[in-house]
């Protein structure tokens, strides 16, 4: 399993940051949002060669697809898509129901956010990643004089997790697998010990 094409559902700061890294290493990137491809044309022009705008269904056909939309919009974003057939869905979301100043958080019960996402995307290999870092730290060069930016990840499928880790390493990040969506996902999501933790890996 190798990641060669990359799709993005959402076009906010995190989506743009990851898309730029993917474009910088030569991947073709299809971006999408709920308002239609035509609304993304200025962004596509800014991103340059390799970037294109598409529908959510078109973006979701890539080898790996980044989900970067607000929590309340996830069901609509994942509704009615073609079969995932084992492709990778990267869950970069956090379960905020509202933004500042309230920051109301959804009650997920015993589930983690990525388990909820996996339930809405049957057939996808869901990987939790990019949600623990602020957008400006994702956007910056992950290679620092003191080391590389650690990127935590969690997933239930070992092959998908390894493929994603290889891809993230190629972007310059230092991927660290912290387990499955239940255990690792809980560490990474809001309130978890890895949430908002910014680390550099030496070497």
Short mmCIF file of C-alpha atoms in Angstrom, two decimals:
data_model
loop_
_atom_site.label_atom_id
_atom_site.label_comp_id
_atom_site.label_asym_id
_atom_site.label_seq_id
_atom_site.Cartn_x
_atom_site.Cartn_y
_atom_site.Cartn_z
CA UNK A 1 0.00 0.00 0.00
CA UNK A 2 1.50 3.29 -1.14
CA UNK A 3 0.11 6.79 -1.08
CA UNK A 4 0.58 8.55 -4.41
CA UNK A 5 -2.58 10.62 -4.81
CA UNK A 6 -3.99 12.79 -2.04
CA UNK A 7 -7.43 14.24 -1.52
CA UNK A 8 -8.67 16.78 0.97
CA UNK A 9 -12.19 17.20 2.34
CA UNK A 10 -12.21 20.74 3.71
CA UNK A 11 -10.17 23.78 2.74
CA UNK A 12 -9.33 25.50 6.01
CA UNK A 13 -5.95 26.18 7.57
CA UNK A 14 -5.07 22.57 8.41
CA UNK A 15 -6.26 21.29 5.04
CA UNK A 16 -4.19 23.89 3.21
CA UNK A 17 -1.11 23.24 5.35
CA UNK A 18 -1.08 19.50 4.70
CA UNK A 19 -1.89 20.02 1.03
CA UNK A 20 1.11 22.31 0.61
CA UNK A 21 3.45 19.72 2.15
CA UNK A 22 2.06 17.05 -0.17
CA UNK A 23 2.47 19.30 -3.22
CA UNK A 24 6.02 20.16 -2.19
CA UNK A 25 7.06 16.51 -2.50
CA UNK A 26 5.34 16.03 -5.83
CA UNK A 27 1.94 14.56 -4.97
CA UNK A 28 -1.13 15.51 -6.96
CA UNK A 29 -3.71 16.98 -4.58
CA UNK A 30 -7.47 17.33 -5.09
CA UNK A 31 -9.12 19.76 -2.69
CA UNK A 32 -12.84 19.93 -2.00
CA UNK A 33 -15.35 21.69 0.20
CA UNK A 34 -19.09 21.81 0.74
CA UNK A 35 -19.57 24.86 -1.49
CA UNK A 36 -18.28 23.40 -4.73
CA UNK A 37 -15.03 23.34 -6.75
CA UNK A 38 -15.52 26.78 -8.28
CA UNK A 39 -15.15 28.42 -4.86
CA UNK A 40 -11.66 26.93 -4.56
CA UNK A 41 -10.21 28.33 -7.78
CA UNK A 42 -8.32 31.23 -6.10
CA UNK A 43 -6.75 28.77 -3.65
CA UNK A 44 -5.85 26.33 -6.43
CA UNK A 45 -4.19 29.14 -8.36
CA UNK A 46 -2.21 30.06 -5.25
CA UNK A 47 -1.14 26.47 -4.57
CA UNK A 48 0.12 26.04 -8.12
CA UNK A 49 0.97 22.96 -10.20
CA UNK A 50 -0.34 19.65 -8.93
CA UNK A 51 -3.33 21.13 -7.13
CA UNK A 52 -6.86 20.82 -8.43
CA UNK A 53 -10.38 21.43 -7.17
CA UNK A 54 -13.04 18.76 -7.20
CA UNK A 55 -16.21 17.59 -5.55
CA UNK A 56 -15.96 15.77 -2.23
CA UNK A 57 -16.65 12.51 -4.07
CA UNK A 58 -13.77 13.21 -6.46
CA UNK A 59 -11.35 14.09 -3.66
CA UNK A 60 -12.38 10.92 -1.82
CA UNK A 61 -11.11 8.77 -4.71
CA UNK A 62 -7.46 9.47 -3.80
CA UNK A 63 -5.19 6.88 -2.19
CA UNK A 64 -5.33 8.89 1.03
CA UNK A 65 -7.92 11.49 1.96
CA UNK A 66 -7.61 14.10 4.69
CA UNK A 67 -10.80 14.90 6.59
CA UNK A 68 -10.47 18.43 7.98
CA UNK A 69 -13.94 19.85 8.56
CA UNK A 70 -15.70 21.03 11.73
CA UNK A 71 -17.08 18.19 13.82
CA UNK A 72 -20.78 18.96 13.19
CA UNK A 73 -20.17 18.82 9.41
CA UNK A 74 -18.60 15.34 9.33
CA UNK A 75 -21.79 13.30 8.69
CA UNK A 76 -22.70 15.43 5.68
CA UNK A 77 -19.12 15.42 4.36
CA UNK A 78 -18.93 11.62 4.43
CA UNK A 79 -22.47 10.93 3.27
CA UNK A 80 -23.13 9.30 -0.09
CA UNK A 81 -19.49 8.78 -1.08
CA UNK A 82 -18.37 5.89 -3.31
CA UNK A 83 -17.04 2.76 -1.53
CA UNK A 84 -13.74 3.33 0.24
CA UNK A 85 -12.38 -0.12 -0.65
CA UNK A 86 -9.64 0.00 1.96
CA UNK A 87 -8.26 3.42 1.06
CA UNK A 88 -6.94 5.65 3.85
CA UNK A 89 -9.03 8.33 5.51
CA UNK A 90 -6.92 10.64 7.68
CA UNK A 91 -9.03 12.06 10.49
CA UNK A 92 -7.65 15.47 11.47
CA UNK A 93 -10.79 16.54 13.35
CA UNK A 94 -11.45 17.36 16.98
CA UNK A 95 -14.90 16.97 18.49
CA UNK A 96 -15.69 20.62 19.13
CA UNK A 97 -19.39 21.34 18.68
CA UNK A 98 -18.78 25.09 18.78
CA UNK A 99 -15.83 27.40 18.38
CA UNK A 100 -14.57 30.15 20.66
CA UNK A 101 -15.34 31.47 23.16
CA UNK A 102 -17.50 28.56 24.41
CA UNK A 103 -15.67 25.57 22.86
CA UNK A 104 -18.47 23.13 23.60
CA UNK A 105 -17.22 19.54 23.24
CA UNK A 106 -19.36 16.63 22.00
CA UNK A 107 -20.06 13.79 24.42
CA UNK A 108 -18.84 10.68 22.60
CA UNK A 109 -19.53 8.21 25.39
CA UNK A 110 -17.11 5.28 25.23
CA UNK A 111 -16.12 5.94 21.63
CA UNK A 112 -13.25 8.04 20.38
CA UNK A 113 -13.79 10.63 17.70
CA UNK A 114 -12.03 8.53 15.09
CA UNK A 115 -14.18 5.51 15.89
CA UNK A 116 -17.19 7.70 15.18
CA UNK A 117 -15.60 8.78 11.89
CA UNK A 118 -14.83 5.15 10.99
CA UNK A 119 -18.46 4.28 11.55
CA UNK A 120 -19.43 6.94 9.01
CA UNK A 121 -16.89 5.71 6.43
CA UNK A 122 -17.31 1.92 6.20
CA UNK A 123 -14.51 0.30 4.25
CA UNK A 124 -11.99 3.07 4.95
CA UNK A 125 -8.80 2.52 6.91
CA UNK A 126 -9.06 5.47 9.30
CA UNK A 127 -5.84 7.02 10.60
CA UNK A 128 -5.99 9.66 13.31
CA UNK A 129 -3.36 12.34 12.66
CA UNK A 130 -2.71 16.11 12.50
CA UNK A 131 -5.37 16.88 15.13
CA UNK A 132 -2.94 17.37 18.02
CA UNK A 133 -1.01 20.21 16.36
CA UNK A 134 -2.07 23.79 15.78
CA UNK A 135 -2.37 24.71 12.12
CA UNK A 136 0.60 27.07 12.17
CA UNK A 137 2.87 24.28 13.41
CA UNK A 138 1.62 21.91 10.73
CA UNK A 139 2.21 24.57 8.08
CA UNK A 140 5.78 25.31 9.15
CA UNK A 141 8.72 23.27 7.89
CA UNK A 142 8.68 20.14 10.09
CA UNK A 143 12.47 19.94 9.89
CA UNK A 144 14.13 21.95 12.62
CA UNK A 145 17.75 22.37 13.65
CA UNK A 146 16.97 20.44 16.84
CA UNK A 147 15.01 17.66 15.13
CA UNK A 148 11.81 16.92 13.22
CA UNK A 149 8.25 17.72 14.25
CA UNK A 150 6.64 14.66 15.82
CA UNK A 151 3.37 13.60 14.18
CA UNK A 152 1.33 11.24 16.33
CA UNK A 153 -0.87 8.73 14.55
CA UNK A 154 -3.30 6.00 15.49
CA UNK A 155 -5.08 3.38 13.42
CA UNK A 156 -6.60 -0.08 13.55
CA UNK A 157 -4.98 -1.42 10.36
CA UNK A 158 -1.24 -2.03 10.62
CA UNK A 159 -0.56 -1.83 6.86
CA UNK A 160 -2.46 1.45 6.51
CA UNK A 161 -0.69 2.91 9.53
CA UNK A 162 2.69 1.91 8.08
CA UNK A 163 1.82 3.40 4.69
CA UNK A 164 0.71 6.65 6.28
CA UNK A 165 3.84 6.78 8.47
CA UNK A 166 6.04 6.34 5.39
CA UNK A 167 4.13 9.10 3.61
CA UNK A 168 4.34 11.48 6.60
CA UNK A 169 8.06 10.77 6.92
CA UNK A 170 8.43 11.80 3.29
CA UNK A 171 6.80 15.14 4.11
CA UNK A 172 9.47 15.72 6.76
CA UNK A 173 7.53 14.80 9.90
CA UNK A 174 8.66 12.23 12.46
CA UNK A 175 5.67 9.85 12.70
CA UNK A 176 5.01 8.13 16.03
CA UNK A 177 2.38 5.38 16.12
CA UNK A 178 0.56 5.40 19.46
CA UNK A 179 -1.80 2.48 18.88
CA UNK A 180 -5.29 1.73 17.63
CA UNK A 181 -8.22 4.12 17.31
CA UNK A 182 -9.53 3.26 20.77
CA UNK A 183 -6.29 3.49 22.77
CA UNK A 184 -4.17 5.84 20.69
CA UNK A 185 -7.13 7.87 19.55
CA UNK A 186 -8.09 8.58 23.13
CA UNK A 187 -4.57 9.81 23.88
CA UNK A 188 -4.68 12.12 20.86
CA UNK A 189 -8.16 13.57 21.08
CA UNK A 190 -9.34 16.51 23.18
CA UNK A 191 -8.48 15.91 26.83
CA UNK A 192 -5.91 13.25 25.97
CA UNK A 193 -2.31 13.45 27.14
CA UNK A 194 -1.01 14.02 23.58
CA UNK A 195 -3.49 16.74 22.62
CA UNK A 196 -1.68 20.03 21.78
CA UNK A 197 1.67 18.42 22.62
CA UNK A 198 4.36 19.76 20.29
CA UNK A 199 7.57 17.72 20.24
CA UNK A 200 10.72 17.41 18.17
CA UNK A 201 12.43 14.08 17.54
CA UNK A 202 16.19 14.25 17.53
CA UNK A 203 18.12 12.72 14.67
#
